[in-house]
């Protein structure tokens, strides 16, 4: 069984929110929509989003770093939000592991959102049902699209390619290799929810340059001087 | 968590209904054992059951305000294998049906014994239906409380104390009402129900107090470090991704100052426990149905405050992601 998921490279994400807007654009008019807003231009705007980009500061001034942190449903392998749903509206697809909500069955009790520790389910106040990231299920399963476009809208939109998409159960997939080789990790692993989405940590690329790498003893451009001492005969003096 | 009034009224009102029914049935069993005088079926048990049913219906009515699509509520009965909420949705109407049946049988006076056990215990239809309804009442307490106690993310709720509190507080308020009701109907069982009400209230005080103490000492299992996976002692959110509010900032925060939460705690510790005990005691001494009714009303008010505090006190780990408005 495959488990589709996102891998988000925090080392690359620049916090541009392109994934947020493309997600909303694609999904509000697609299968999972609409994603209504209330008072979008008013005093206290609010609305339904599947994906948010947050910003955190690490450390204290002046030794700080900025972390941009995109957050959407992690499509947990042991999703605590699914068994609590009284209607069966929340379910996990058998074939690809995507966690979805059937809007026609949802009674809007919000219990699933209480059972998700990641705060990624957002109640739609207009249609009065629970909404969440679908991994663009209508795109990724649409065989009429060319294969390169069978990806979530956020992945296609990311200008920095910080978002990877694939099957984390396939050890040879791009996402599995990235998780394995670049330290991919899960959020709040303490609960045992086994999130399928992984994050790649921020990594520093450091060069280690030693003094003798800067000043080569045999640097041909080095200024020639008389040696401060008599070297005596060296191999260089030998005429062959 | 945000205390939703629909859920506060649902849990407190059905608690009264369950407790009142349990009180009526206890009274019946006691009189069967000749520990209490036998009551008039029609007025005491019949009308008492109707009163219990009224509270249950009001609670059910309140619960619909919590749903986005109440017209689909029947669907909530389908996932009883895994969801406590679904189990509650099944047990509540079953319990209501049994209480209705119990009341109707008493009202119609079909209380001729069906058979006699060992020549001493005459069993009539009400005894059987009442027993089933009592089982359903306890099952309903369990389901309601487990909706909260089963969520491991909410550490303040994830404890057997939650189940005990729902049971004891609901039963206490029901017996309080039974005391007042019996005094009003001229069946003088104020002392009997009042004594039980005091016992349940004091037991509830112990378990609720224990849960308050437990919650005071709780350390959050999750910190921002594991929420975003960065190992540093100093982490802070600068932006949560939007400038306005969202479902996540409304549903999981009570939005009130710590003063109000503490005030609510003192209010319910006073209103739900010592005050009604004193009032029912005074009611007993003065033989006054009014005082007994006031005792019930005060305790109910206290339990509304108690439920508010129950929700406000629970801290959801998702709140870690929603700390900064910018
Ligand atoms: S991230 Fe939350 S909503 Fe998504 S599968 Fe996990 S528990 Fe469910
Ligand atoms: S809000 Fe909808 S999806 Fe969530 S638990 Fe309730 S019925 Fe299920």
XYZ file of C-alpha atoms and ligand atoms in Angstrom:
582
model
C 0.000 0.000 0.000
C 1.319 3.380 -0.827
C 1.251 6.445 1.371
C 1.345 9.721 -0.471
C 2.819 12.638 1.414
C 4.688 15.893 1.228
C 8.246 16.488 2.273
C 8.928 20.127 3.043
C 12.470 21.404 3.012
C 12.748 24.070 5.680
C 16.221 24.838 4.442
C 14.771 26.041 1.177
C 11.414 27.573 2.089
C 11.571 31.356 1.830
C 8.102 31.963 3.290
C 6.588 33.451 0.130
C 3.094 31.942 0.689
C 2.844 30.875 -2.968
C 1.706 27.430 -1.804
C -1.010 29.011 0.351
C -2.489 31.045 -2.482
C -2.212 28.341 -5.121
C -3.805 25.843 -2.724
C -6.714 28.165 -2.143
C -7.045 28.976 -5.829
C -7.069 25.349 -6.923
C -9.198 23.917 -4.174
C -11.801 26.622 -3.747
C -13.050 25.939 -7.257
C -12.307 22.223 -7.280
C -13.584 19.022 -5.757
C -12.710 20.039 -2.199
C -14.134 23.526 -2.399
C -15.378 26.034 -1.836
C -13.133 27.564 0.820
C -15.185 30.587 1.827
C -13.892 33.709 3.494
C -15.794 35.959 5.839
C -15.221 39.696 5.660
C -12.115 39.294 3.458
C -11.756 43.050 3.138
C -13.420 43.949 6.406
C -12.208 44.641 9.876
C -11.789 41.109 11.163
C -11.137 38.915 8.140
C -11.217 35.159 8.473
C -11.579 32.187 6.193
C -10.882 28.562 5.427
C -7.420 27.496 4.357
C -5.860 24.065 3.967
C -2.324 25.316 4.225
C -0.665 28.068 6.219
C 2.901 29.333 6.262
C 4.051 30.398 9.685
C 7.226 32.108 10.770
C 9.299 31.365 13.831
C 12.366 32.934 15.311
C 15.064 30.692 16.672
C 17.420 32.065 19.319
C 17.689 35.493 20.885
C 18.853 38.689 19.268
C 21.404 39.110 17.782
C 21.917 35.382 17.337
C 18.668 34.653 15.607
C 17.500 32.676 12.662
C 14.181 32.868 10.851
C 12.276 29.704 10.096
C 9.402 29.665 7.631
C 7.173 26.760 8.396
C 4.409 25.615 6.018
C 1.784 23.567 7.785
C -1.063 21.459 6.406
C -2.624 18.092 7.229
C 0.179 15.574 7.650
C -1.911 12.592 6.486
C -0.919 10.595 9.532
C -0.484 6.850 9.179
C -2.317 6.441 12.498
C -4.680 9.395 12.163
C -6.333 10.086 15.541
C -8.895 12.285 13.769
C -10.477 9.377 11.881
C -11.716 6.919 14.545
C -13.356 9.686 16.610
C -15.585 10.832 13.759
C -19.103 9.638 14.632
C -20.353 9.567 11.054
C -17.459 8.072 9.142
C -17.184 11.331 7.188
C -13.476 11.468 8.046
C -11.658 8.573 6.473
C -8.275 7.472 5.255
C -8.097 6.168 1.718
C -6.994 2.556 1.573
C -5.140 2.841 -1.716
C -2.950 5.883 -1.149
C -3.298 6.839 2.511
C -4.770 10.297 1.935
C -7.025 11.459 4.810
C -10.229 13.023 3.512
C -13.612 14.348 4.676
C -16.851 13.395 2.949
C -18.732 16.707 3.073
C -22.058 14.986 2.434
C -21.753 12.938 5.586
C -20.070 15.452 7.909
C -22.445 16.803 10.559
C -20.049 19.551 11.597
C -19.511 18.379 15.167
C -15.829 19.441 15.042
C -14.785 16.480 17.158
C -12.114 15.484 14.623
C -10.419 18.858 14.982
C -10.160 18.280 18.733
C -8.480 14.966 18.040
C -5.795 16.413 15.751
C -2.786 17.729 17.681
C -1.520 19.712 14.702
C -4.365 22.208 14.273
C -4.728 21.682 10.547
C -8.447 21.021 10.201
C -10.440 24.169 9.573
C -14.183 24.349 9.949
C -15.988 25.989 7.056
C -18.434 28.399 8.710
C -20.448 28.898 5.551
C -21.045 25.293 4.512
C -20.859 24.121 8.105
C -18.627 21.126 7.487
C -15.022 20.288 8.355
C -12.402 20.991 5.718
C -8.772 20.053 5.398
C -5.935 19.436 2.953
C -6.767 16.710 0.426
C -3.278 16.557 -1.092
C -5.198 17.761 -4.167
C -6.737 14.334 -4.524
C -8.558 15.504 -7.643
C -5.260 16.390 -9.348
C -3.057 13.546 -8.234
C -5.559 10.878 -9.247
C -6.573 12.532 -12.516
C -5.127 10.321 -15.225
C -6.043 12.805 -17.916
C -3.328 15.135 -16.668
C 0.235 14.622 -17.842
C 2.197 12.805 -15.188
C 4.349 15.815 -14.349
C 1.192 17.702 -13.367
C -0.270 14.973 -11.175
C 1.008 16.751 -8.107
C -0.601 18.960 -5.457
C -1.038 22.582 -6.466
C 1.296 23.762 -3.707
C 4.134 21.576 -4.974
C 3.756 22.884 -8.498
C 3.576 26.476 -7.273
C 6.591 26.550 -4.977
C 9.155 28.766 -6.720
C 11.979 27.436 -4.549
C 11.066 23.742 -4.957
C 10.891 23.410 -1.207
C 8.003 20.945 -1.462
C 8.450 17.369 -2.615
C 5.584 14.984 -3.218
C 5.559 11.223 -3.475
C 5.050 7.847 -1.857
C 6.855 7.585 1.461
C 6.332 3.811 1.515
C 8.368 3.344 -1.645
C 11.988 3.313 -0.473
C 13.213 4.433 -3.876
C 10.954 7.466 -4.230
C 12.332 10.990 -4.249
C 10.628 11.723 -0.941
C 11.924 8.601 0.795
C 15.446 9.289 -0.341
C 15.193 12.883 0.827
C 13.901 11.800 4.239
C 16.615 9.196 4.580
C 19.534 11.196 3.351
C 18.673 14.668 4.575
C 17.409 14.030 8.053
C 13.654 14.166 7.418
C 11.657 14.304 10.650
C 8.044 14.183 11.855
C 6.145 16.703 13.986
C 5.180 15.805 17.568
C 6.370 12.202 17.256
C 5.513 11.673 20.967
C 1.872 10.915 20.199
C 2.487 7.995 17.883
C 0.359 9.490 15.116
C 3.051 8.678 12.539
C 2.645 11.733 10.315
C 3.341 10.890 6.695
C 4.475 14.396 5.823
C 8.058 14.994 6.817
C 10.181 18.094 7.220
C 13.801 18.459 6.212
C 15.691 20.479 8.817
C 17.565 23.678 8.221
C 21.139 22.789 7.507
C 24.205 25.001 7.435
C 26.746 24.469 4.707
C 30.088 25.256 6.250
C 33.527 25.253 4.585
C 36.462 24.367 6.740
C 39.566 26.167 5.437
C 42.838 25.763 7.188
C 45.707 28.268 7.065
C 47.911 25.990 5.014
C 45.138 25.716 2.444
C 45.276 29.483 1.942
C 49.063 29.818 1.909
C 50.507 27.091 -0.195
C 54.117 26.419 0.440
C 54.619 25.907 -3.251
C 52.375 28.719 -4.397
C 53.877 29.775 -7.743
C 52.617 33.336 -7.278
C 54.361 33.801 -4.017
C 56.765 36.681 -3.932
C 60.255 35.396 -4.340
C 62.653 36.501 -1.655
C 66.070 35.592 -0.626
C 65.823 32.881 1.892
C 66.755 34.182 5.314
C 69.201 31.378 5.756
C 71.567 29.408 3.637
C 69.789 26.343 2.512
C 72.851 24.708 1.191
C 72.458 22.545 -1.839
C 68.958 21.398 -2.555
C 67.633 19.012 -5.096
C 66.636 22.050 -7.201
C 70.281 22.994 -7.618
C 71.250 19.772 -9.129
C 71.902 20.042 -12.804
C 70.925 16.827 -14.424
C -10.595 25.058 24.634
C -13.454 27.369 23.848
C -16.402 26.554 26.132
C -19.379 26.181 23.782
C -22.677 26.812 25.526
C -24.415 24.116 23.528
C -22.105 21.487 24.995
C -22.182 22.981 28.491
C -25.975 22.782 28.538
C -26.067 19.391 26.879
C -23.807 17.764 29.451
C -25.293 19.459 32.503
C -28.949 19.035 31.487
C -28.727 15.360 30.585
C -26.720 14.881 33.787
C -29.725 16.189 35.756
C -32.076 13.974 33.757
C -29.958 10.886 34.347
C -29.530 11.675 38.034
C -33.234 12.331 38.524
C -34.140 9.037 36.902
C -31.589 7.177 39.014
C -33.087 8.851 42.091
C -36.608 7.761 41.174
C -35.500 4.212 40.577
C -33.486 4.135 43.784
C -36.621 5.265 45.597
C -38.607 2.476 43.996
C -36.040 -0.161 44.902
C -35.910 1.131 48.482
C -39.670 0.954 48.843
C -39.606 -2.532 47.374
C -37.251 -3.492 50.149
C -39.654 -1.840 52.591
C -37.086 0.755 53.520
C -39.329 3.525 52.252
C -43.106 3.865 52.054
C -44.502 2.888 48.642
C -45.178 5.917 46.458
C -48.104 6.647 44.282
C -47.085 5.464 40.838
C -48.930 8.005 38.768
C -47.980 11.244 40.348
C -44.564 10.447 41.711
C -42.943 8.098 39.207
C -45.018 9.110 36.217
C -44.516 12.838 36.573
C -40.979 12.373 37.870
C -40.064 10.463 34.712
C -41.659 13.178 32.609
C -39.508 15.729 34.413
C -36.372 13.669 33.797
C -37.371 13.341 30.168
C -37.841 17.089 29.944
C -34.236 17.666 31.016
C -33.000 15.065 28.552
C -34.959 16.637 25.706
C -33.644 20.094 26.614
C -30.109 18.708 26.614
C -30.637 17.055 23.265
C -32.060 20.298 21.940
C -28.998 22.215 23.147
C -26.693 19.700 21.466
C -28.154 20.472 18.055
C -26.779 23.980 18.302
C -23.331 22.473 18.338
C -23.768 20.776 14.977
C -23.210 22.337 11.606
C -25.758 19.989 10.045
C -28.226 18.844 12.698
C -30.470 17.379 10.002
C -27.802 14.741 9.386
C -27.406 13.893 13.060
C -28.721 10.369 12.491
C -25.532 9.601 10.608
C -23.642 10.006 13.873
C -24.927 6.633 15.023
C -22.861 4.757 12.455
C -19.369 4.709 13.961
C -20.102 3.288 17.393
C -17.249 0.828 17.020
C -14.604 3.522 17.308
C -16.189 6.804 18.391
C -17.451 7.633 21.875
C -19.446 10.466 20.374
C -21.260 7.979 18.187
C -21.891 5.758 21.200
C -23.384 8.696 23.058
C -25.610 9.457 20.104
C -26.982 5.903 20.339
C -27.263 5.585 24.114
C -28.993 8.936 24.687
C -32.165 8.117 22.697
C -32.174 4.555 24.044
C -32.087 5.945 27.566
C -34.778 8.487 26.752
C -36.961 5.738 25.333
C -36.542 3.613 28.441
C -37.315 6.529 30.754
C -40.392 7.250 28.677
C -41.474 3.621 28.925
C -40.797 3.567 32.648
C -42.898 6.688 33.163
C -45.743 5.458 30.947
C -45.963 2.071 32.672
C -46.106 3.784 36.040
C -48.603 6.327 34.784
C -50.912 3.668 33.410
C -50.545 1.721 36.610
C -49.368 -1.502 34.989
C -47.525 -2.369 38.124
C -49.070 -5.753 38.872
C -46.209 -8.153 39.564
C -45.286 -10.266 36.560
C -43.671 -12.907 38.699
C -42.366 -13.300 42.214
C -38.790 -14.234 42.901
C -38.386 -16.634 45.825
C -41.766 -15.624 47.173
C -40.418 -12.323 48.460
C -39.564 -10.090 45.514
C -42.471 -9.195 43.285
C -41.093 -8.138 39.912
C -43.231 -5.852 37.786
C -42.601 -4.294 34.396
C -41.320 -1.033 35.889
C -38.640 -2.833 37.826
C -37.283 -4.460 34.679
C -37.519 -1.359 32.480
C -36.104 0.744 35.304
C -33.164 -1.569 35.668
C -32.417 -1.374 31.948
C -32.782 2.399 32.073
C -30.361 2.602 35.006
C -27.798 0.639 33.046
C -28.373 3.002 30.134
C -27.975 6.009 32.466
C -24.551 4.814 33.562
C -23.594 3.925 30.000
C -24.576 7.440 28.986
C -22.424 8.994 31.714
C -19.562 6.857 30.504
C -20.029 7.795 26.843
C -20.371 11.513 27.549
C -17.301 11.591 29.738
C -15.219 9.379 27.466
C -15.757 11.804 24.585
C -13.431 14.049 26.556
C -11.390 11.563 28.543
C -10.398 9.580 25.460
C -8.565 12.482 23.826
C -4.974 11.950 24.851
C -3.932 15.308 23.440
C -5.974 17.117 26.054
C -4.027 16.084 29.109
C -6.402 17.896 31.469
C -9.240 15.606 30.344
C -7.332 12.416 29.720
C -7.968 10.856 33.113
C -10.465 8.488 34.790
C -11.337 11.430 37.050
C -13.233 12.954 34.139
C -15.571 9.944 34.053
C -16.030 9.974 37.819
C -16.796 13.690 37.790
C -19.465 13.404 35.120
C -21.100 10.534 36.977
C -21.010 12.024 40.443
C -21.912 15.582 39.532
C -24.784 14.521 37.275
C -26.126 12.132 39.891
C -25.793 14.731 42.650
C -27.779 17.343 40.738
C -30.437 14.755 39.848
C -30.879 13.700 43.470
C -31.068 17.373 44.487
C -33.906 17.824 42.035
C -35.540 14.616 43.246
C -35.460 15.974 46.788
C -37.162 19.193 45.726
C -39.622 17.332 43.494
C -40.623 14.914 46.242
C -41.127 17.785 48.645
C -43.353 19.584 46.143
C -45.468 16.535 45.324
C -46.130 15.986 48.981
C -44.239 12.692 48.994
C -41.984 13.510 51.826
C -38.697 12.010 50.685
C -36.699 15.212 51.008
C -34.553 13.687 53.714
C -33.939 10.484 51.758
C -33.042 12.057 48.413
C -31.365 14.984 50.155
C -29.052 12.669 52.060
C -28.022 10.911 48.873
C -27.635 14.239 47.099
C -25.275 15.406 49.830
C -23.287 12.164 49.647
C -22.898 12.442 45.865
C -22.090 16.141 46.101
C -19.343 15.533 48.631
C -17.947 12.629 46.611
C -18.038 14.839 43.538
C -16.231 17.543 45.456
C -13.429 15.091 46.206
C -13.043 13.848 42.626
C -13.418 17.287 41.041
C -10.975 18.699 43.550
C -8.596 15.887 42.710
C -8.824 16.700 39.029
C -8.174 20.386 39.738
C -5.078 19.461 41.720
C -3.968 17.018 39.040
C -4.331 19.641 36.341
C -2.416 22.191 38.345
C 0.587 19.891 38.410
C 0.436 18.865 34.750
C 3.396 19.620 32.539
C 2.632 19.940 28.808
C 3.778 16.851 26.983
C 4.581 18.803 23.849
C 6.545 22.010 23.510
C 7.207 24.186 20.495
C 10.450 22.297 20.079
C 8.760 19.100 19.046
C 5.866 20.943 17.407
C 8.165 22.427 14.776
C 11.091 20.086 15.293
C 13.802 22.616 16.078
C 16.109 21.946 18.954
C 16.654 25.251 20.685
C 15.772 26.646 24.089
C 14.558 29.932 22.658
C 11.856 29.620 20.061
C 9.142 32.110 19.349
C 6.430 32.532 16.797
C 6.606 35.698 14.749
C 3.668 35.053 12.415
C 0.960 32.417 12.404
C 0.305 32.857 8.722
C -2.603 35.275 8.785
C -3.509 38.615 10.316
C -7.149 37.945 11.234
C -8.598 35.033 13.141
C -9.215 31.496 12.007
C -11.068 28.441 13.195
C -7.917 27.460 15.055
C -7.742 30.693 16.998
C -11.431 30.575 17.922
C -12.185 26.943 18.722
C -9.205 26.225 20.934
C -8.860 29.390 23.007
C -11.343 30.679 25.542
C -10.096 34.205 25.057
C -10.685 35.226 28.676
C -8.179 36.474 31.184
C -6.736 34.244 33.889
C -8.723 36.240 36.447
C -12.039 35.167 34.993
C -10.978 31.522 34.804
C -9.926 31.587 38.435
C -13.124 33.416 39.353
C -15.144 30.702 37.639
C -13.238 28.098 39.604
C -14.026 29.741 42.938
C -17.619 30.282 41.816
C -18.229 26.646 40.973
C -16.356 25.384 44.013
C -18.807 27.408 46.082
C -22.013 27.079 44.064
C -21.834 23.423 43.168
C -20.700 21.997 46.494
C -20.998 23.693 49.932
C -23.869 26.062 49.129
C -26.387 23.486 47.874
C -25.441 21.151 50.726
C -26.187 23.918 53.223
C -29.409 24.836 51.422
C -30.751 21.303 51.256
C -29.887 20.855 54.913
C -31.772 24.044 55.746
C -34.613 22.877 53.543
C -34.754 19.650 55.452
C -34.763 21.407 58.819
C -37.367 23.947 57.773
C -39.244 21.307 55.769
C -39.372 23.782 52.925
C -39.702 22.629 49.305
C -38.656 26.094 48.140
C -35.265 25.833 49.812
C -34.733 22.416 48.251
C -35.546 23.844 44.836
C -33.153 26.723 45.424
C -30.495 24.176 46.419
C -30.978 22.440 43.084
C -30.970 25.701 41.116
C -27.805 26.918 42.820
C -26.076 23.616 42.202
C -27.138 23.610 38.562
C -25.726 27.098 38.142
C -22.547 25.897 39.811
C -22.337 22.966 37.420
C -22.689 25.276 34.424
C -19.703 27.217 35.776
C -17.939 23.915 36.456
C -18.410 22.801 32.842
C -17.239 26.169 31.560
C -14.095 25.815 33.596
C -13.673 22.211 32.472
C -13.426 23.397 28.865
C -11.461 26.565 29.531
C -8.866 24.693 31.542
C -8.018 22.206 28.785
C -5.018 23.186 26.722
C -4.778 21.826 23.225
C -1.323 21.203 21.731
C -2.426 22.900 18.510
C -2.299 26.196 20.424
C 1.486 26.050 20.140
C 1.083 26.930 16.468
C -1.184 29.904 17.150
C 0.690 32.143 19.541
C 1.296 35.309 17.586
C -1.241 37.296 15.637
C 1.025 39.145 13.209
S -2.475 15.939 10.639
Fe -4.333 16.039 11.879
S -6.001 16.043 10.393
Fe -4.196 15.327 9.314
S -4.269 13.082 9.480
Fe -2.991 13.823 11.176
S -4.398 14.039 12.881
Fe -5.675 13.907 11.025
S -16.832 17.529 12.033
Fe -17.467 16.123 10.396
S -15.574 15.018 9.867
Fe -15.229 15.962 11.863
S -15.785 14.417 13.391
Fe -17.642 15.650 13.034
S -18.735 14.561 11.409
Fe -16.646 13.761 11.409
